[in-house]
Every structure is written in structure tokens, then in C-alpha cells.
Amino acid sequence: MRPDVDAYFRELGRTLLEEFMPRLPTAFEQGAAMRYAMLTQAAAEEFNRAAARRVEENGAVRALFVQAIPLVENDGLRERLRSAAATSDRSLLVRDLDDSNGRLRALLIELHAAVEAQTGAAARKLEDTIWAELSASTGRRALSLGRF
Amino acid sequence: MRDLAARLADYLGARIGRPAKVSGLDRIPGGASRETYRFVLEDPSAGARKMILRLDPETSLIETHRRIEFAAIRAFMGTEAPVPDALWIEEDVGPLGGAFFVMAEIEGGETSPMKLTQPPFAAHLAETGRQKWTILGAIARRDPQTNGFAALFAPLREDECWRRELDHWERVLDADELEPQPIQRAAIRWMRRNPPPPAQRLSIVHGDYRTGNLLVAPGGRIIGVLDWEMAHLGDPLEDLAWSVNRVWNFARDERAGGMLPKDEAIAIWERASGLAVDRTALRWWELLASLKGQAIWISAAKEFQTGAARDSMMAIAAWMQTNSQDRVTLDLLGRLGPKGA
């Protein structure tokens, strides 16, 4: 699509903020217009990267599972990690990628809790790797809107 | 709106015992769980008075009980914590279609944190900050038995405060998450393994004490503490921790609430409350504040996503805060790496 979708959203957000909002009669309506403008700007930011960041994260979590498999003591969990690590995303549609992401991150929660309960240096190292992935996940999701 | 004004006039006329008129009814921003309106009550005997109506909508960002909010405000009328005069409460949905209460309007103040960084407020920001945490200390000092506030809650011991809040917000996360929350789940496990000491005292907890809920006069004086919709009985460190939650650093720097260095804010609160802050306990409560924030943001996301409330406030709360809140939790746990790493 041309013009680019994110360029259109940015212009829509600017128009709402600079042209429509000042003409609205009440503070309540102006506040709503400002929020819609901010949301539109955020949508512009997300549009271009939406599939890329999801593919990257799903790959990172699967790779983490591969790393965890030999270290996990629980047989059932180890098998599920093996199965999940072998999955792939159904398509590059954002909803399909989100479905994968939801399943992978639910299993990541289980893995994290299990590793916390294990002793030894290898478990601590894996725990650090999980935290590093969780931290990286917030970098992927960051929007200019966010305060921190 | 005209119908609402007429119904409100009928109700208030019955309450004051003479015909009344409502004019200038106008919805204003404010509060996450109620619709807020400004209006003028024209009373032939007492004259015109500016009022605020807080009306329960069909759905809200935070599920709260209006009687608790009303009682909390009344517990602070005439104290160091400036609050509006809370006048009438109605829990019957008949008169206006939802429960509501009416209070006097405090005029001449600003609540928008971003406007506080601009003239004429900006020059007084540090002084406003000092007042902010002095007032919060006064709230911590107030006897929760005042005006029967404590009686609205199940009995609570000092050593039960943390668990009650943690259980509550974990339940909200369980009920409302649209996707897994690995960072908050890890934080919950950490909080259960490392509980804080019992509260030094039971206090009235405002529940949402942040810069955006303060009404500030152009000279920098705080003239109103608003939005008591999440008030409850608990550990006063809960309010302090919420007030220094980094998602409220609207100036996007290290100043808590966009106003003061965090250590200065805490020192002011200690002097005003008469309580010494155990930094380890405060860190626990900051993690709780971050969980609570995240539970609220994901609930907002669910409300919007499911169509229960298609208010832009719900979407902006979720998009603006969810990721930042996770980063706050990581930071508190010493697990936040550089952005993009």
C-alpha cells in the first residue's frame, strides 16, 4: 500500500492533535481526541515492526527451550519443551504469531518456576538467561508512549 | 445530558427539601471507575453552588464501591489532606441509572501532570512535591476508625496486609490477562518467597495517590486530593510505594511523580507520617504497586478488546503503561538490561 500505512497513521494522529482537538468545545472531548491521536501515533510505530518483533521473540523463546531441555529435571516439562521448541508459526499474520507467542510464553512461565526450584550453577545460569529474554521482550515491545 | 440534569435536579430537590435546578452539566475527565460531571446546583434558598457528580457507569477500569470512596473522603474533611465536601450518596440505581455521589467542587486547580510542568505551575513543582508527600504522610497518620471507615472492611491484622493485596491483584491478573504475563508471574513468586514485615500501623490507604489525582492551584499549593475510589485499609507503605511507581514519572526523568528525587519524597513522608521506612519492605511494596498497575492496565485492555468499554482511556492505559510497568518490575528485581538488549 502506498502511501505507507505508518505514514498515514502519523498524519492522522497529527491532524487529530493539531487541527481537530483545539476546535472541540469541552475539556472532556479534547482529552478524548488527544488520546486517539496518541493511540494512532503508537499504531504507526507498531505497524512496521509488528510481525518482525513477534517472529524474533518466538524464535528466541524456542532457542531458550532448546538450551533448557538438558537441564530441566521434570520429565513431563522436558517433553513439552522439546515439542514446543520444534513448533513453527502457522503464518506471518500477527494473530497467528500472537497465538504462538502466547503458548510459548505460558510454557516459559512454567520453565521459569521450575528452574527457580532447582539448585546448582547451571540452573542459576539458565535463570539468568530467562531473565535476559524477559528483559529483551520489553525492549521489543517498547513504544514512545511509554514512560519507562 | 438534559435528561440527566433533570433527573439530578429532581433528586437533589428531594434531598434538600425544596425545588432545585441543575445547570451547566458537563462531563469532565477524572477517575478511572466513574463518570465525572461538573454542574451548578441552583438552590433558591442557598444560591448557586458548583458541584461534582460521580456516577457509576455500566463498566469501569476499576471495580470499586462508591460507599467506600464517599467514606474515605469524609474521613479527611477538615484535615491536612484537602478533600471536597462529600454531600450526598445514592446507591439506588433508580434516580440516575447508576449509583452516585455528589460533592462540592474545589475550584481553581489543575490535575493534568503535563500542565504542572508548564507556567504558572512549573516554578513551584518542587514545593508542590514537598506538599504531596507531606499530605500522604498525614493520610498514613489518620485513625482509620474515623467516621466508621474501618468498619466498612473485614477485620485486618497488620501481618495480613501484604497477603490480602497480593492475593487480590493476582486474582485480577488471573481473570483479566489476555496473554501470559511471565514478568509479573515471576514477581509474584518472588513476593511470596520474600514477604515484607507486618505493617507498622493499619492506615487508610488512598489506593491511587499520584500526581494526576491532585488538584494544584496556580501558586503550587495542593488544594484537593481526588479519586479515592480504591481507598482501603492497609499498610501505609502501599501508598508510598504507589506514589513512587516509575510509571508516574511523567517528566521521564528520575523525579518521583515528576516532582522530587525519590529519596527526598521518602524522607518527607517519614517526617509527616512518623514512620521509618524499611527500604527492603518498601521494595516489596513497590513490586506490589507494579503488579497492581499491571493488573489495572491489562484489565483496561480486556475491557476494550471485549467491547465491554470502548473508551479511549482503556486503550491508552494499556498501550502506554503495560510495557513500562513490566520494565519497572524488572528494574526492581535487578533484572532490567539495556533497551533493545
Short mmCIF file of C-alpha atoms in Angstrom, two decimals:
data_model
loop_
_atom_site.label_atom_id
_atom_site.label_comp_id
_atom_site.label_asym_id
_atom_site.label_seq_id
_atom_site.Cartn_x
_atom_site.Cartn_y
_atom_site.Cartn_z
CA MET A 1 0.00 0.00 0.00
CA ARG A 2 1.22 3.45 -0.87
CA PRO A 3 1.32 5.83 0.86
CA ASP A 4 2.82 3.71 3.62
CA VAL A 5 0.35 2.77 6.32
CA ASP A 6 2.53 4.08 9.14
CA ALA A 7 2.96 7.41 7.33
CA TYR A 8 -0.83 7.67 7.04
CA PHE A 9 -1.32 6.91 10.74
CA ARG A 10 1.26 9.54 11.70
CA GLU A 11 -0.54 12.15 9.63
CA LEU A 12 -3.89 11.14 11.06
CA GLY A 13 -2.52 11.47 14.59
CA ARG A 14 -1.02 14.87 13.82
CA THR A 15 -4.27 16.10 12.28
CA LEU A 16 -6.31 14.96 15.28
CA LEU A 17 -3.92 16.65 17.68
CA GLU A 18 -3.18 19.89 15.91
CA GLU A 19 -6.29 20.57 13.84
CA PHE A 20 -9.30 18.81 15.37
CA MET A 21 -8.54 18.82 19.07
CA PRO A 22 -8.27 22.61 19.55
CA ARG A 23 -11.69 23.08 17.92
CA LEU A 24 -13.55 20.78 20.27
CA PRO A 25 -15.67 22.63 22.80
CA THR A 26 -15.06 20.78 26.07
CA ALA A 27 -12.04 19.54 28.01
CA PHE A 28 -13.57 16.07 28.03
CA GLU A 29 -13.81 15.94 24.22
CA GLN A 30 -10.35 17.47 23.80
CA GLY A 31 -8.90 14.84 26.14
CA ALA A 32 -10.51 12.05 24.14
CA ALA A 33 -9.16 13.49 20.87
CA MET A 34 -5.68 13.72 22.36
CA ARG A 35 -5.83 10.08 23.43
CA TYR A 36 -6.97 8.96 19.98
CA ALA A 37 -4.10 10.95 18.45
CA MET A 38 -1.60 9.28 20.78
CA LEU A 39 -3.05 5.85 20.05
CA THR A 40 -2.84 6.50 16.32
CA GLN A 41 0.82 7.51 16.64
CA ALA A 42 1.51 4.33 18.62
CA ALA A 43 -0.25 2.25 15.94
CA ALA A 44 2.04 3.84 13.36
CA GLU A 45 5.05 2.84 15.43
CA GLU A 46 3.86 -0.74 15.82
CA PHE A 47 2.69 -1.29 12.24
CA ASN A 48 6.02 -1.71 10.52
CA ARG A 49 7.64 -3.87 13.19
CA ALA A 50 4.60 -5.95 14.21
CA ALA A 51 5.49 -9.25 12.51
CA ALA A 52 9.25 -8.85 12.85
CA ARG A 53 9.31 -8.47 16.59
CA ARG A 54 6.95 -11.41 17.10
CA VAL A 55 8.96 -13.71 14.83
CA GLU A 56 12.14 -12.66 16.62
CA GLU A 57 10.67 -13.32 20.05
CA ASN A 58 9.11 -16.65 19.19
CA GLY A 59 12.46 -17.76 17.80
CA ALA A 60 14.29 -16.55 20.91
CA VAL A 61 11.94 -18.42 23.26
CA ARG A 62 12.21 -21.64 21.22
CA ALA A 63 16.03 -21.33 21.30
CA LEU A 64 15.84 -20.85 25.06
CA PHE A 65 13.79 -24.04 25.36
CA VAL A 66 16.44 -25.96 23.39
CA GLN A 67 19.04 -24.68 25.84
CA ALA A 68 16.86 -25.66 28.83
CA ILE A 69 15.96 -29.21 27.76
CA PRO A 70 19.10 -30.94 29.12
CA LEU A 71 18.90 -29.02 32.40
CA VAL A 72 15.25 -29.48 33.35
CA GLU A 73 14.71 -32.22 35.93
CA ASN A 74 10.96 -32.75 35.41
CA ASP A 75 10.37 -35.32 32.66
CA GLY A 76 6.94 -34.03 31.65
CA LEU A 77 8.11 -30.46 31.37
CA ARG A 78 11.19 -31.53 29.43
CA GLU A 79 8.99 -33.28 26.85
CA ARG A 80 6.74 -30.29 26.46
CA LEU A 81 9.75 -28.04 25.99
CA ARG A 82 11.03 -30.39 23.31
CA SER A 83 7.68 -30.30 21.49
CA ALA A 84 7.38 -26.53 21.77
CA ALA A 85 10.91 -25.97 20.55
CA ALA A 86 10.05 -27.94 17.41
CA THR A 87 6.96 -25.88 16.56
CA SER A 88 6.81 -23.14 13.99
CA ASP A 89 4.49 -20.19 13.46
CA ARG A 90 1.43 -21.01 11.35
CA SER A 91 1.87 -17.88 9.24
CA LEU A 92 3.18 -14.34 9.45
CA LEU A 93 -0.25 -12.97 10.27
CA VAL A 94 0.02 -11.07 13.54
CA ARG A 95 -2.76 -13.08 15.19
CA ASP A 96 -1.07 -16.38 14.30
CA LEU A 97 2.23 -15.08 15.64
CA ASP A 98 0.46 -13.92 18.81
CA ASP A 99 -1.11 -17.37 19.25
CA SER A 100 2.34 -18.95 19.08
CA ASN A 101 3.73 -16.31 21.40
CA GLY A 102 1.00 -16.93 23.97
CA ARG A 103 1.66 -20.68 24.02
CA LEU A 104 5.42 -20.23 24.17
CA ARG A 105 5.32 -17.62 26.96
CA ALA A 106 2.87 -19.70 29.01
CA LEU A 107 5.40 -22.54 28.89
CA LEU A 108 8.19 -20.08 29.66
CA ILE A 109 6.40 -19.24 32.93
CA GLU A 110 6.38 -22.94 33.84
CA LEU A 111 10.03 -23.33 32.90
CA HIS A 112 10.98 -20.25 34.93
CA ALA A 113 9.20 -21.52 38.05
CA ALA A 114 10.76 -24.97 37.66
CA VAL A 115 14.27 -23.58 37.24
CA GLU A 116 13.86 -21.37 40.32
CA ALA A 117 13.20 -24.52 42.34
CA GLN A 118 16.31 -26.30 41.03
CA THR A 119 19.69 -25.93 42.68
CA GLY A 120 23.12 -25.62 41.13
CA ALA A 121 25.11 -23.24 38.97
CA ALA A 122 23.59 -24.49 35.70
CA ALA A 123 20.09 -23.70 36.98
CA ARG A 124 21.17 -20.20 38.05
CA LYS A 125 22.74 -19.61 34.66
CA LEU A 126 19.55 -20.71 32.91
CA GLU A 127 17.55 -18.47 35.21
CA ASP A 128 19.76 -15.53 34.16
CA THR A 129 19.12 -16.43 30.52
CA ILE A 130 15.36 -16.43 31.11
CA TRP A 131 15.52 -13.04 32.80
CA ALA A 132 17.64 -11.71 29.92
CA GLU A 133 14.96 -12.87 27.46
CA LEU A 134 12.20 -11.27 29.55
CA SER A 135 14.14 -8.02 29.63
CA ALA A 136 14.71 -8.20 25.86
CA SER A 137 10.98 -8.80 25.38
CA THR A 138 10.24 -5.38 26.90
CA GLY A 139 12.74 -3.80 24.54
CA ARG A 140 10.89 -5.33 21.57
CA ARG A 141 7.55 -4.06 22.81
CA ALA A 142 8.68 -0.55 23.77
CA LEU A 143 6.60 2.33 22.41
CA SER A 144 7.45 6.04 22.51
CA LEU A 145 4.28 6.44 24.58
CA GLY A 146 5.79 4.50 27.49
CA ARG A 147 7.27 6.48 30.36
CA PHE A 148 9.94 3.92 31.31
CA MET B 1 -27.42 15.12 29.12
CA ARG B 2 -30.57 17.24 29.52
CA ASP B 3 -32.41 14.21 30.87
CA LEU B 4 -29.60 13.53 33.35
CA ALA B 5 -29.71 17.17 34.51
CA ALA B 6 -33.46 16.99 35.05
CA ARG B 7 -33.26 13.73 36.97
CA LEU B 8 -30.40 15.05 39.08
CA ALA B 9 -32.37 18.22 39.84
CA ASP B 10 -35.37 16.13 40.94
CA TYR B 11 -33.18 14.02 43.18
CA LEU B 12 -31.32 16.94 44.77
CA GLY B 13 -34.55 18.88 45.23
CA ALA B 14 -35.92 15.95 47.21
CA ARG B 15 -32.74 15.78 49.29
CA ILE B 16 -32.68 19.47 50.22
CA GLY B 17 -36.44 19.68 50.62
CA ARG B 18 -37.16 22.40 48.06
CA PRO B 19 -37.17 22.64 44.28
CA ALA B 20 -33.70 22.86 42.78
CA LYS B 21 -32.30 23.45 39.32
CA VAL B 22 -29.24 21.91 37.71
CA SER B 23 -27.40 23.91 35.05
CA GLY B 24 -24.13 23.67 33.16
CA LEU B 25 -23.93 19.89 33.46
CA ASP B 26 -20.69 18.94 31.69
CA ARG B 27 -18.73 15.70 31.69
CA ILE B 28 -15.11 16.20 32.73
CA PRO B 29 -12.06 13.94 32.72
CA GLY B 30 -11.38 12.30 36.03
CA GLY B 31 -11.31 8.91 37.66
CA ALA B 32 -11.00 5.52 36.12
CA SER B 33 -14.12 3.97 37.52
CA ARG B 34 -16.81 6.64 37.46
CA GLU B 35 -18.23 9.18 35.06
CA THR B 36 -17.49 12.62 36.49
CA TYR B 37 -19.64 15.69 35.80
CA ARG B 38 -19.40 19.31 36.84
CA PHE B 39 -22.67 21.21 37.39
CA VAL B 40 -24.22 24.16 39.19
CA LEU B 41 -26.90 23.47 41.78
CA GLU B 42 -29.29 26.39 41.81
CA ASP B 43 -30.99 26.37 45.17
CA PRO B 44 -33.48 29.22 45.69
CA SER B 45 -32.56 29.45 49.38
CA ALA B 46 -28.81 28.86 49.40
CA GLY B 47 -27.93 30.29 45.98
CA ALA B 48 -25.82 28.72 43.23
CA ARG B 49 -23.22 26.15 44.22
CA LYS B 50 -20.67 24.42 41.97
CA MET B 51 -20.84 20.66 42.38
CA ILE B 52 -19.29 17.44 41.14
CA LEU B 53 -21.29 14.30 40.35
CA ARG B 54 -19.52 10.92 40.40
CA LEU B 55 -21.76 8.44 38.61
CA ASP B 56 -21.12 4.72 38.18
CA PRO B 57 -21.10 3.70 34.53
CA GLU B 58 -22.06 0.25 33.32
CA THR B 59 -18.39 -0.74 33.30
CA SER B 60 -15.24 0.80 34.66
CA LEU B 61 -11.47 0.45 34.67
CA ILE B 62 -11.50 -0.35 38.37
CA GLU B 63 -14.33 -2.07 40.16
CA THR B 64 -14.92 -0.18 43.40
CA HIS B 65 -17.63 0.57 45.91
CA ARG B 66 -18.88 4.12 45.97
CA ARG B 67 -19.69 3.98 49.69
CA ILE B 68 -16.02 3.36 50.48
CA GLU B 69 -14.92 6.29 48.33
CA PHE B 70 -17.54 8.51 49.96
CA ALA B 71 -16.50 7.42 53.47
CA ALA B 72 -12.80 7.91 52.70
CA ILE B 73 -13.39 11.48 51.55
CA ARG B 74 -15.48 12.22 54.63
CA ALA B 75 -12.75 10.81 56.87
CA PHE B 76 -10.44 13.59 55.69
CA MET B 77 -12.81 16.57 55.58
CA GLY B 78 -11.26 19.41 57.58
CA THR B 79 -7.83 17.78 57.87
CA GLU B 80 -4.37 18.42 56.39
CA ALA B 81 -5.39 16.32 53.39
CA PRO B 82 -7.62 18.67 51.41
CA VAL B 83 -10.71 16.94 50.09
CA PRO B 84 -14.01 18.15 48.67
CA ASP B 85 -17.10 18.30 50.86
CA ALA B 86 -18.81 14.97 50.20
CA LEU B 87 -22.51 15.77 50.42
CA TRP B 88 -24.88 13.05 49.24
CA ILE B 89 -24.56 9.40 48.30
CA GLU B 90 -27.17 7.30 46.49
CA GLU B 91 -26.74 3.59 45.90
CA ASP B 92 -30.16 3.03 44.36
CA VAL B 93 -29.69 2.98 40.59
CA GLY B 94 -33.24 4.28 40.13
CA PRO B 95 -32.71 8.05 40.18
CA LEU B 96 -29.83 8.31 37.66
CA GLY B 97 -29.37 4.81 36.26
CA GLY B 98 -26.31 4.11 38.39
CA ALA B 99 -25.12 4.65 41.95
CA PHE B 100 -23.58 8.05 42.52
CA PHE B 101 -22.46 10.66 44.95
CA VAL B 102 -22.33 14.43 44.91
CA MET B 103 -19.64 16.67 46.33
CA ALA B 104 -18.77 20.34 46.29
CA GLU B 105 -16.39 21.40 43.53
CA ILE B 106 -12.96 22.63 44.55
CA GLU B 107 -12.34 25.46 42.12
CA GLY B 108 -9.18 26.89 40.65
CA GLY B 109 -6.93 23.86 40.40
CA GLU B 110 -5.21 21.75 37.75
CA THR B 111 -4.87 17.96 37.71
CA SER B 112 -3.03 17.33 34.44
CA PRO B 113 0.56 16.33 35.32
CA MET B 114 1.83 17.64 31.99
CA LYS B 115 0.33 21.08 32.67
CA LEU B 116 2.15 21.15 36.00
CA THR B 117 5.44 21.25 34.09
CA GLN B 118 4.34 24.49 32.40
CA PRO B 119 3.81 28.03 33.71
CA PRO B 120 2.46 29.03 36.17
CA PHE B 121 2.84 25.67 37.92
CA ALA B 122 6.38 24.71 36.85
CA ALA B 123 8.12 27.24 39.11
CA HIS B 124 6.51 25.61 42.16
CA LEU B 125 6.86 21.97 41.21
CA ALA B 126 9.36 21.04 43.95
CA GLU B 127 7.27 22.78 46.62
CA THR B 128 4.15 21.03 45.31
CA GLY B 129 6.10 17.77 45.60
CA ARG B 130 7.01 18.51 49.21
CA GLN B 131 3.32 19.10 49.95
CA LYS B 132 2.41 15.93 48.06
CA TRP B 133 4.39 13.63 50.33
CA THR B 134 3.59 15.64 53.48
CA ILE B 135 -0.11 15.11 52.79
CA LEU B 136 0.47 11.43 52.10
CA GLY B 137 2.19 11.19 55.49
CA ALA B 138 -0.85 12.83 57.07
CA ILE B 139 -3.10 10.28 55.37
CA ALA B 140 -0.95 7.49 56.88
CA ARG B 141 -1.34 9.09 60.32
CA ARG B 142 -5.12 9.34 60.24
CA ASP B 143 -7.00 6.95 62.51
CA PRO B 144 -8.81 4.52 60.19
CA GLN B 145 -11.69 4.34 62.65
CA THR B 146 -12.57 7.95 61.70
CA ASN B 147 -16.19 8.23 60.62
CA GLY B 148 -16.51 4.46 60.63
CA PHE B 149 -14.16 3.94 57.67
CA ALA B 150 -12.52 0.80 59.08
CA ALA B 151 -15.93 -0.72 59.82
CA LEU B 152 -16.59 -0.94 56.07
CA PHE B 153 -13.95 -3.68 55.80
CA ALA B 154 -13.44 -7.16 57.16
CA PRO B 155 -11.12 -7.11 60.19
CA LEU B 156 -7.47 -6.99 59.15
CA ARG B 157 -4.30 -7.62 61.14
CA GLU B 158 -1.04 -5.81 60.48
CA ASP B 159 0.58 -9.04 59.29
CA GLU B 160 -2.22 -9.76 56.80
CA CYS B 161 -1.98 -6.58 54.71
CA TRP B 162 0.58 -7.80 52.20
CA ARG B 163 -1.10 -11.13 51.56
CA ARG B 164 -4.53 -9.60 51.07
CA GLU B 165 -3.25 -7.17 48.45
CA LEU B 166 -1.08 -9.76 46.70
CA ASP B 167 -3.91 -12.29 46.55
CA HIS B 168 -6.32 -9.68 45.26
CA TRP B 169 -4.15 -8.39 42.43
CA GLU B 170 -3.06 -11.89 41.43
CA ARG B 171 -6.73 -12.80 41.10
CA VAL B 172 -7.28 -9.77 38.84
CA LEU B 173 -4.35 -10.88 36.71
CA ASP B 174 -5.77 -14.43 36.55
CA ALA B 175 -9.18 -13.15 35.50
CA ASP B 176 -8.23 -10.45 33.03
CA GLU B 177 -4.96 -11.30 31.29
CA LEU B 178 -5.34 -11.67 27.53
CA GLU B 179 -1.86 -13.13 27.21
CA PRO B 180 0.64 -14.70 29.60
CA GLN B 181 2.47 -12.33 31.95
CA PRO B 182 5.82 -14.03 32.67
CA ILE B 183 7.40 -10.99 34.32
CA GLN B 184 4.53 -10.39 36.75
CA ARG B 185 4.22 -14.13 37.47
CA ALA B 186 7.92 -14.26 38.38
CA ALA B 187 7.46 -11.19 40.58
CA ILE B 188 4.51 -12.83 42.35
CA ARG B 189 6.61 -15.91 43.12
CA TRP B 190 9.41 -13.67 44.43
CA MET B 191 6.96 -11.69 46.60
CA ARG B 192 5.55 -14.88 48.13
CA ARG B 193 9.06 -16.16 48.90
CA ASN B 194 10.11 -12.81 50.43
CA PRO B 195 7.13 -11.31 52.31
CA PRO B 196 7.50 -7.92 53.99
CA PRO B 197 7.29 -7.40 57.76
CA PRO B 198 3.87 -6.62 59.27
CA ALA B 199 2.59 -3.08 58.78
CA GLN B 200 3.84 -0.67 61.43
CA ARG B 201 0.26 0.50 61.70
CA LEU B 202 -3.05 0.00 59.91
CA SER B 203 -3.95 3.07 57.91
CA ILE B 204 -6.43 4.39 55.44
CA VAL B 205 -4.73 3.71 52.11
CA HIS B 206 -5.78 6.12 49.35
CA GLY B 207 -5.01 3.45 46.78
CA ASP B 208 -4.26 5.73 43.81
CA TYR B 209 -2.11 8.53 45.24
CA ARG B 210 -0.32 10.02 42.25
CA THR B 211 0.26 13.45 40.77
CA GLY B 212 -2.70 13.16 38.41
CA ASN B 213 -5.07 12.79 41.35
CA LEU B 214 -4.00 16.03 42.99
CA LEU B 215 -5.65 19.38 42.35
CA VAL B 216 -2.96 22.06 42.29
CA ALA B 217 -3.55 25.84 42.43
CA PRO B 218 -1.52 28.12 40.14
CA GLY B 219 0.70 29.10 43.10
CA GLY B 220 1.66 25.44 43.56
CA ARG B 221 -0.49 24.68 46.60
CA ILE B 222 -2.32 21.36 46.62
CA ILE B 223 -5.98 22.19 47.17
CA GLY B 224 -7.52 18.77 46.61
CA VAL B 225 -6.72 15.07 46.87
CA LEU B 226 -9.13 13.36 44.48
CA ASP B 227 -10.24 9.92 43.31
CA TRP B 228 -10.47 7.90 46.49
CA GLU B 229 -12.14 5.10 44.55
CA MET B 230 -9.54 2.49 45.53
CA ALA B 231 -9.30 3.51 49.20
CA HIS B 232 -8.98 0.66 51.68
CA LEU B 233 -7.50 -0.39 54.96
CA GLY B 234 -3.86 -1.47 54.82
CA ASP B 235 -0.15 -0.88 55.22
CA PRO B 236 0.70 2.80 54.62
CA LEU B 237 3.82 1.72 52.71
CA GLU B 238 1.43 0.62 49.98
CA ASP B 239 0.52 4.25 49.22
CA LEU B 240 4.13 5.41 49.43
CA ALA B 241 5.22 2.68 47.01
CA TRP B 242 2.42 3.50 44.54
CA SER B 243 3.33 7.20 44.70
CA VAL B 244 6.92 6.47 43.62
CA ASN B 245 5.99 3.93 40.93
CA ARG B 246 8.14 4.95 37.96
CA VAL B 247 5.22 4.89 35.54
CA TRP B 248 4.13 8.13 37.24
CA ASN B 249 7.45 9.87 36.46
CA PHE B 250 5.69 11.97 33.85
CA ALA B 251 8.76 14.18 33.33
CA ARG B 252 10.52 10.99 32.11
CA ASP B 253 13.42 11.52 34.47
CA GLU B 254 14.31 10.27 37.94
CA ARG B 255 11.92 12.60 39.80
CA ALA B 256 9.21 10.65 41.59
CA GLY B 257 5.81 11.75 40.32
CA GLY B 258 7.68 14.22 38.09
CA MET B 259 8.39 16.34 41.15
CA LEU B 260 11.11 15.29 43.59
CA PRO B 261 14.02 12.87 43.89
CA LYS B 262 12.65 9.64 45.31
CA ASP B 263 14.83 9.76 48.44
CA GLU B 264 13.63 13.27 49.26
CA ALA B 265 10.00 12.21 48.81
CA ILE B 266 10.52 9.28 51.17
CA ALA B 267 12.25 11.45 53.79
CA ILE B 268 9.35 13.93 53.71
CA TRP B 269 6.85 11.11 54.08
CA GLU B 270 8.79 9.69 57.06
CA ARG B 271 8.68 13.03 58.87
CA ALA B 272 5.00 13.56 58.14
CA SER B 273 3.83 10.04 58.94
CA GLY B 274 6.06 9.49 61.96
CA LEU B 275 7.08 6.14 60.46
CA ALA B 276 10.57 5.00 59.49
CA VAL B 277 10.76 3.38 56.07
CA ASP B 278 12.31 -0.08 55.94
CA ARG B 279 13.79 0.02 52.41
CA THR B 280 13.51 -3.74 51.97
CA ALA B 281 9.83 -3.61 52.89
CA LEU B 282 9.30 -0.62 50.59
CA ARG B 283 10.86 -2.54 47.70
CA TRP B 284 8.35 -5.34 48.29
CA TRP B 285 5.51 -2.83 48.23
CA GLU B 286 6.93 -1.24 45.07
CA LEU B 287 6.77 -4.65 43.41
CA LEU B 288 3.18 -4.96 44.62
CA ALA B 289 2.47 -1.50 43.19
CA SER B 290 3.88 -2.64 39.88
CA LEU B 291 1.73 -5.78 39.90
CA LYS B 292 -1.31 -3.72 40.81
CA GLY B 293 -0.56 -1.29 38.00
CA GLN B 294 -0.14 -4.12 35.53
CA ALA B 295 -3.38 -5.75 36.68
CA ILE B 296 -5.20 -2.46 36.07
CA TRP B 297 -3.64 -1.95 32.62
CA ILE B 298 -4.42 -5.45 31.42
CA SER B 299 -7.96 -5.15 32.76
CA ALA B 300 -8.29 -2.00 30.69
CA ALA B 301 -7.01 -3.89 27.65
CA LYS B 302 -9.59 -6.61 28.23
CA GLU B 303 -12.43 -4.11 28.61
CA PHE B 304 -11.54 -2.54 25.27
CA GLN B 305 -10.79 -5.80 23.47
CA THR B 306 -14.03 -7.47 24.52
CA GLY B 307 -16.08 -4.37 23.77
CA ALA B 308 -17.18 -4.02 27.39
CA ALA B 309 -15.82 -0.46 27.30
CA ARG B 310 -14.61 1.11 24.09
CA ASP B 311 -13.40 4.22 25.89
CA SER B 312 -10.09 5.57 24.59
CA MET B 313 -8.94 5.74 28.23
CA MET B 314 -8.91 1.94 28.32
CA ALA B 315 -6.78 1.62 25.20
CA ILE B 316 -4.32 4.35 26.12
CA ALA B 317 -3.86 2.97 29.65
CA ALA B 318 -2.97 -0.42 28.20
CA TRP B 319 -0.69 0.76 25.41
CA MET B 320 1.05 3.45 27.43
CA GLN B 321 1.67 1.56 30.62
CA THR B 322 1.81 -2.22 30.15
CA ASN B 323 5.34 -2.49 28.84
CA SER B 324 6.66 0.28 31.08
CA GLN B 325 5.15 -1.47 34.08
CA ASP B 326 6.94 -4.70 33.22
CA ARG B 327 10.19 -2.75 32.92
CA VAL B 328 9.59 -1.25 36.37
CA THR B 329 9.19 -4.75 37.80
CA LEU B 330 12.37 -5.94 36.08
CA ASP B 331 14.23 -2.91 37.41
CA LEU B 332 13.03 -3.55 40.98
CA LEU B 333 14.19 -7.15 40.72
CA GLY B 334 17.58 -6.06 39.36
CA ARG B 335 16.86 -7.79 36.05
CA LEU B 336 16.44 -4.93 33.59
CA GLY B 337 19.01 -4.89 30.83
CA PRO B 338 19.53 -2.03 28.37
CA LYS B 339 16.63 -1.34 25.99
CA GLY B 340 16.94 -3.43 22.87
CA ALA B 341 19.30 -5.93 24.52
#
